[in-house]
PDB file of C-alpha atoms in Angstrom:
ATOM      1  CA  UNK A   1      12.088  -3.006  -7.142  1.00  0.00           C
ATOM      2  CA  UNK A   2      11.987  -6.620  -7.620  1.00  0.00           C
ATOM      3  CA  UNK A   3      12.866  -7.373  -3.967  1.00  0.00           C
ATOM      4  CA  UNK A   4      10.141  -5.108  -2.627  1.00  0.00           C
ATOM      5  CA  UNK A   5       7.466  -7.126  -5.032  1.00  0.00           C
ATOM      6  CA  UNK A   6       8.578 -10.239  -3.576  1.00  0.00           C
ATOM      7  CA  UNK A   7       8.380  -9.063   0.085  1.00  0.00           C
ATOM      8  CA  UNK A   8       5.003  -7.663  -0.739  1.00  0.00           C
ATOM      9  CA  UNK A   9       3.762 -11.161  -2.163  1.00  0.00           C
ATOM     10  CA  UNK A  10       5.056 -12.920   0.861  1.00  0.00           C
ATOM     11  CA  UNK A  11       3.597 -10.280   3.215  1.00  0.00           C
ATOM     12  CA  UNK A  12       0.226 -10.611   1.562  1.00  0.00           C
ATOM     13  CA  UNK A  13       0.395 -14.500   1.733  1.00  0.00           C
ATOM     14  CA  UNK A  14       1.606 -14.171   5.697  1.00  0.00           C
ATOM     15  CA  UNK A  15      -1.416 -11.804   6.430  1.00  0.00           C
ATOM     16  CA  UNK A  16      -3.951 -14.446   4.760  1.00  0.00           C
ATOM     17  CA  UNK A  17      -2.597 -17.076   7.051  1.00  0.00           C
ATOM     18  CA  UNK A  18      -2.790 -15.006   9.960  1.00  0.00           C
ATOM     19  CA  UNK A  19      -6.396 -14.538   8.879  1.00  0.00           C
ATOM     20  CA  UNK A  20      -6.538 -18.456   8.708  1.00  0.00           C
ATOM     21  CA  UNK A  21      -7.004 -18.556   5.065  1.00  0.00           C
ATOM     22  CA  UNK A  22      -4.687 -20.066   2.333  1.00  0.00           C
ATOM     23  CA  UNK A  23      -5.517 -16.816   0.299  1.00  0.00           C
ATOM     24  CA  UNK A  24      -3.133 -13.970   0.114  1.00  0.00           C
ATOM     25  CA  UNK A  25      -4.662 -11.071   2.023  1.00  0.00           C
ATOM     26  CA  UNK A  26      -5.709  -7.870   0.162  1.00  0.00           C
ATOM     27  CA  UNK A  27      -3.344  -5.337   1.734  1.00  0.00           C
ATOM     28  CA  UNK A  28      -4.226  -1.746   1.049  1.00  0.00           C
ATOM     29  CA  UNK A  29      -1.953   0.423  -1.152  1.00  0.00           C
ATOM     30  CA  UNK A  30      -0.485   2.354   1.749  1.00  0.00           C
ATOM     31  CA  UNK A  31       0.265  -0.761   3.700  1.00  0.00           C
ATOM     32  CA  UNK A  32       2.022  -1.970   0.587  1.00  0.00           C
ATOM     33  CA  UNK A  33       3.781   1.285   0.149  1.00  0.00           C
ATOM     34  CA  UNK A  34       5.126   0.961   3.639  1.00  0.00           C
ATOM     35  CA  UNK A  35       6.063  -2.748   3.560  1.00  0.00           C
ATOM     36  CA  UNK A  36       8.112  -1.860   0.266  1.00  0.00           C
ATOM     37  CA  UNK A  37      10.033   0.963   1.874  1.00  0.00           C
ATOM     38  CA  UNK A  38      11.005  -1.475   4.883  1.00  0.00           C
ATOM     39  CA  UNK A  39      11.843  -4.204   2.374  1.00  0.00           C
ATOM     40  CA  UNK A  40      13.963  -1.656   0.699  1.00  0.00           C
ATOM     41  CA  UNK A  41      15.862  -0.488   4.055  1.00  0.00           C
ATOM     42  CA  UNK A  42      14.635   2.879   4.023  1.00  0.00           C
ATOM     43  CA  UNK A  43      13.256   4.825   6.691  1.00  0.00           C
ATOM     44  CA  UNK A  44       9.527   5.192   6.566  1.00  0.00           C
ATOM     45  CA  UNK A  45       6.850   7.438   8.778  1.00  0.00           C
ATOM     46  CA  UNK A  46       3.476   5.553   8.152  1.00  0.00           C
ATOM     47  CA  UNK A  47       0.500   7.880   8.946  1.00  0.00           C
ATOM     48  CA  UNK A  48      -2.556   5.674   8.745  1.00  0.00           C
ATOM     49  CA  UNK A  49      -6.209   5.981  10.040  1.00  0.00           C
ATOM     50  CA  UNK A  50      -7.376   4.014  13.489  1.00  0.00           C
ATOM     51  CA  UNK A  51      -8.347   0.646  12.400  1.00  0.00           C
ATOM     52  CA  UNK A  52      -6.445   0.597   9.122  1.00  0.00           C
ATOM     53  CA  UNK A  53      -3.980  -2.202   9.849  1.00  0.00           C
ATOM     54  CA  UNK A  54      -0.784  -0.269  10.926  1.00  0.00           C
ATOM     55  CA  UNK A  55       0.593  -3.135  12.795  1.00  0.00           C
ATOM     56  CA  UNK A  56       0.780  -4.914   9.760  1.00  0.00           C
ATOM     57  CA  UNK A  57       3.302  -2.491   8.442  1.00  0.00           C
ATOM     58  CA  UNK A  58       5.945  -3.581  10.697  1.00  0.00           C
ATOM     59  CA  UNK A  59       4.658  -7.256  11.387  1.00  0.00           C
ATOM     60  CA  UNK A  60       4.482  -8.625   8.237  1.00  0.00           C
ATOM     61  CA  UNK A  61       8.127  -7.197   7.153  1.00  0.00           C
ATOM     62  CA  UNK A  62       9.204  -8.968  10.366  1.00  0.00           C
ATOM     63  CA  UNK A  63       7.669 -12.016   9.776  1.00  0.00           C
ATOM     64  CA  UNK A  64       9.114 -12.441   6.071  1.00  0.00           C
ATOM     65  CA  UNK A  65      12.465 -10.445   6.197  1.00  0.00           C
ATOM     66  CA  UNK A  66      15.774 -12.072   7.991  1.00  0.00           C
ATOM     67  CA  UNK A  67      16.538 -10.627  11.632  1.00  0.00           C
ATOM     68  CA  UNK A  68      14.798  -9.160  14.530  1.00  0.00           C
ATOM     69  CA  UNK A  69      12.398  -6.664  14.635  1.00  0.00           C
ATOM     70  CA  UNK A  70      12.142  -4.171  17.925  1.00  0.00           C
ATOM     71  CA  UNK A  71       8.703  -2.578  18.497  1.00  0.00           C
ATOM     72  CA  UNK A  72       8.514   0.298  21.015  1.00  0.00           C
ATOM     73  CA  UNK A  73       5.036   0.943  21.948  1.00  0.00           C
ATOM     74  CA  UNK A  74       3.919   3.001  24.719  1.00  0.00           C
ATOM     75  CA  UNK A  75       0.450   1.150  25.225  1.00  0.00           C
ATOM     76  CA  UNK A  76       1.205  -2.099  27.108  1.00  0.00           C
ATOM     77  CA  UNK A  77      -2.203  -3.388  26.727  1.00  0.00           C
ATOM     78  CA  UNK A  78      -1.889  -3.138  22.947  1.00  0.00           C
ATOM     79  CA  UNK A  79       1.565  -4.797  23.060  1.00  0.00           C
ATOM     80  CA  UNK A  80       0.307  -7.414  25.419  1.00  0.00           C
ATOM     81  CA  UNK A  81      -2.596  -8.041  22.879  1.00  0.00           C
ATOM     82  CA  UNK A  82      -0.500  -7.864  19.602  1.00  0.00           C
ATOM     83  CA  UNK A  83       1.945 -10.300  20.974  1.00  0.00           C
ATOM     84  CA  UNK A  84      -0.687 -12.629  22.379  1.00  0.00           C
ATOM     85  CA  UNK A  85      -2.672 -12.544  19.174  1.00  0.00           C
ATOM     86  CA  UNK A  86       0.560 -13.141  17.048  1.00  0.00           C
ATOM     87  CA  UNK A  87       1.949 -15.690  19.134  1.00  0.00           C
ATOM     88  CA  UNK A  88      -1.264 -17.823  18.838  1.00  0.00           C
ATOM     89  CA  UNK A  89      -1.060 -17.367  15.086  1.00  0.00           C
ATOM     90  CA  UNK A  90       2.614 -18.211  14.314  1.00  0.00           C
ATOM     91  CA  UNK A  91       3.501 -20.218  17.528  1.00  0.00           C
ATOM     92  CA  UNK A  92       6.108 -18.153  19.531  1.00  0.00           C
ATOM     93  CA  UNK A  93       8.360 -15.809  17.579  1.00  0.00           C
ATOM     94  CA  UNK A  94       7.178 -12.831  19.171  1.00  0.00           C
ATOM     95  CA  UNK A  95       8.012 -11.551  22.801  1.00  0.00           C
ATOM     96  CA  UNK A  96       6.731  -8.736  24.714  1.00  0.00           C
ATOM     97  CA  UNK A  97       9.085  -7.580  27.681  1.00  0.00           C
ATOM     98  CA  UNK A  98       5.965  -5.692  29.537  1.00  0.00           C
ATOM     99  CA  UNK A  99       4.594  -6.343  32.825  1.00  0.00           C
ATOM    100  CA  UNK A 100       1.416  -8.705  31.662  1.00  0.00           C
ATOM    101  CA  UNK A 101       3.288 -11.251  29.878  1.00  0.00           C
ATOM    102  CA  UNK A 102       4.763 -13.907  31.615  1.00  0.00           C
ATOM    103  CA  UNK A 103       8.163 -13.965  29.729  1.00  0.00           C
ATOM    104  CA  UNK A 104       8.419  -9.964  30.627  1.00  0.00           C
ATOM    105  CA  UNK A 105       9.240 -10.905  34.298  1.00  0.00           C
ATOM    106  CA  UNK A 106      10.662 -14.317  34.026  1.00  0.00           C
ATOM    107  CA  UNK A 107      14.520 -14.847  33.830  1.00  0.00           C
ATOM    108  CA  UNK A 108      14.209 -17.519  31.187  1.00  0.00           C
ATOM    109  CA  UNK A 109      12.050 -15.085  29.192  1.00  0.00           C
ATOM    110  CA  UNK A 110      14.328 -12.350  29.156  1.00  0.00           C
ATOM    111  CA  UNK A 111      17.321 -14.632  28.719  1.00  0.00           C
ATOM    112  CA  UNK A 112      15.636 -15.693  25.521  1.00  0.00           C
ATOM    113  CA  UNK A 113      15.463 -12.277  24.224  1.00  0.00           C
ATOM    114  CA  UNK A 114      18.935 -11.480  25.205  1.00  0.00           C
ATOM    115  CA  UNK A 115      20.235 -15.037  23.520  1.00  0.00           C
ATOM    116  CA  UNK A 116      18.545 -14.245  20.331  1.00  0.00           C
ATOM    117  CA  UNK A 117      19.627 -10.552  20.360  1.00  0.00           C
ATOM    118  CA  UNK A 118      23.137 -11.555  20.706  1.00  0.00           C
ATOM    119  CA  UNK A 119      23.155 -14.302  18.440  1.00  0.00           C
ATOM    120  CA  UNK A 120      23.858 -16.965  21.343  1.00  0.00           C
ATOM    121  CA  UNK A 121      20.742 -19.111  20.370  1.00  0.00           C
ATOM    122  CA  UNK A 122      17.983 -19.247  18.034  1.00  0.00           C
ATOM    123  CA  UNK A 123      14.698 -19.171  19.778  1.00  0.00           C
ATOM    124  CA  UNK A 124      12.998 -18.347  16.454  1.00  0.00           C
ATOM    125  CA  UNK A 125      12.018 -14.679  17.963  1.00  0.00           C
ATOM    126  CA  UNK A 126      11.194 -12.422  14.952  1.00  0.00           C
ATOM    127  CA  UNK A 127       9.476  -9.611  17.276  1.00  0.00           C
ATOM    128  CA  UNK A 128      10.285  -8.252  20.479  1.00  0.00           C
ATOM    129  CA  UNK A 129       7.755  -5.470  21.856  1.00  0.00           C
ATOM    130  CA  UNK A 130       9.166  -3.142  24.410  1.00  0.00           C
ATOM    131  CA  UNK A 131       7.949  -0.023  26.020  1.00  0.00           C
ATOM    132  CA  UNK A 132       9.970   3.168  25.846  1.00  0.00           C
ATOM    133  CA  UNK A 133      11.066   2.814  29.616  1.00  0.00           C
ATOM    134  CA  UNK A 134      12.490  -0.591  28.868  1.00  0.00           C
ATOM    135  CA  UNK A 135      14.233   0.712  25.785  1.00  0.00           C
ATOM    136  CA  UNK A 136      15.929   3.450  27.914  1.00  0.00           C
ATOM    137  CA  UNK A 137      17.138   0.978  30.564  1.00  0.00           C
ATOM    138  CA  UNK A 138      20.832   0.978  30.055  1.00  0.00           C
ATOM    139  CA  UNK A 139      21.445  -2.627  29.933  1.00  0.00           C
ATOM    140  CA  UNK A 140      18.557  -3.423  27.430  1.00  0.00           C
ATOM    141  CA  UNK A 141      20.068  -0.328  25.271  1.00  0.00           C
ATOM    142  CA  UNK A 142      23.245  -1.949  25.011  1.00  0.00           C
ATOM    143  CA  UNK A 143      22.000  -5.096  24.160  1.00  0.00           C
ATOM    144  CA  UNK A 144      19.858  -3.488  21.494  1.00  0.00           C
ATOM    145  CA  UNK A 145      23.302  -1.672  20.302  1.00  0.00           C
ATOM    146  CA  UNK A 146      25.352  -4.691  20.010  1.00  0.00           C
ATOM    147  CA  UNK A 147      22.335  -6.817  18.224  1.00  0.00           C
ATOM    148  CA  UNK A 148      22.335  -3.782  15.678  1.00  0.00           C
ATOM    149  CA  UNK A 149      26.157  -3.859  15.404  1.00  0.00           C
ATOM    150  CA  UNK A 150      25.815  -7.799  14.874  1.00  0.00           C
ATOM    151  CA  UNK A 151      23.139  -7.300  11.984  1.00  0.00           C
ATOM    152  CA  UNK A 152      20.407  -9.121  14.018  1.00  0.00           C
ATOM    153  CA  UNK A 153      17.916  -6.412  14.811  1.00  0.00           C
ATOM    154  CA  UNK A 154      17.261  -5.232  11.496  1.00  0.00           C
ATOM    155  CA  UNK A 155      14.363  -3.007  12.256  1.00  0.00           C
ATOM    156  CA  UNK A 156      13.093  -0.793  14.829  1.00  0.00           C
ATOM    157  CA  UNK A 157       9.392   0.344  14.733  1.00  0.00           C
ATOM    158  CA  UNK A 158       7.862   2.933  17.038  1.00  0.00           C
ATOM    159  CA  UNK A 159       4.182   2.109  17.200  1.00  0.00           C
ATOM    160  CA  UNK A 160       1.672   4.761  18.061  1.00  0.00           C
ATOM    161  CA  UNK A 161       4.189   7.413  17.396  1.00  0.00           C
ATOM    162  CA  UNK A 162       1.661  10.089  17.831  1.00  0.00           C
ATOM    163  CA  UNK A 163       1.734   9.742  21.542  1.00  0.00           C
ATOM    164  CA  UNK A 164       5.582  10.693  21.499  1.00  0.00           C
ATOM    165  CA  UNK A 165       4.484  13.993  20.214  1.00  0.00           C
ATOM    166  CA  UNK A 166       0.789  14.173  22.280  1.00  0.00           C
ATOM    167  CA  UNK A 167       2.176  13.381  25.687  1.00  0.00           C
ATOM    168  CA  UNK A 168       5.624  14.369  25.424  1.00  0.00           C
ATOM    169  CA  UNK A 169       8.289  14.951  27.926  1.00  0.00           C
ATOM    170  CA  UNK A 170       6.320  15.775  31.029  1.00  0.00           C
ATOM    171  CA  UNK A 171       4.265  12.509  30.818  1.00  0.00           C
ATOM    172  CA  UNK A 172       7.240  10.031  29.918  1.00  0.00           C
ATOM    173  CA  UNK A 173      10.459  11.544  29.979  1.00  0.00           C
ATOM    174  CA  UNK A 174      11.440   8.066  28.167  1.00  0.00           C
ATOM    175  CA  UNK A 175      10.118   9.343  25.190  1.00  0.00           C
ATOM    176  CA  UNK A 176      12.506  11.875  24.409  1.00  0.00           C
ATOM    177  CA  UNK A 177      15.536   9.377  25.135  1.00  0.00           C
ATOM    178  CA  UNK A 178      14.105   6.839  22.862  1.00  0.00           C
ATOM    179  CA  UNK A 179      14.086   9.610  20.335  1.00  0.00           C
ATOM    180  CA  UNK A 180      17.809  10.269  21.046  1.00  0.00           C
ATOM    181  CA  UNK A 181      18.601   6.449  21.107  1.00  0.00           C
ATOM    182  CA  UNK A 182      17.277   5.495  17.827  1.00  0.00           C
TER     183      UNK A 182
END
């Protein structure tokens, strides 16, 4: 519909800006399909090849739509890189609650995320990256539930979802708990 088309256009514009261009980026048709589904509030599973720009499918809607997006990723190094790269480009709208990042282990960083998710303060946070283990922590799970109920968390994305199937419960039991929680 019209709303999805507007979101796709804004997403292409933001993608261009992220690439330091004033011109909108040429997004692939499969990226646009996923972004449209997200814009329409539908659940979506995006199966795209490696290097195809899957992260844009959740990053761009997070940056152009209202609310906060939680990104659950089992790959800490990838989360760290994505969060740092985005923060360099857009100025602080991303937090990653994983060990390598300063805010993940600092009280101030965790407090900023909690304040944003509970609507106590607006730190401009649009994306919060977490590991499956973090999402399975009881206090964080309750924080996310309350934030969803308040309409602040609008989307939850599972990045690298194939690892949930490949590695399974024996390797990381939290994968199964994430599935039940969502």
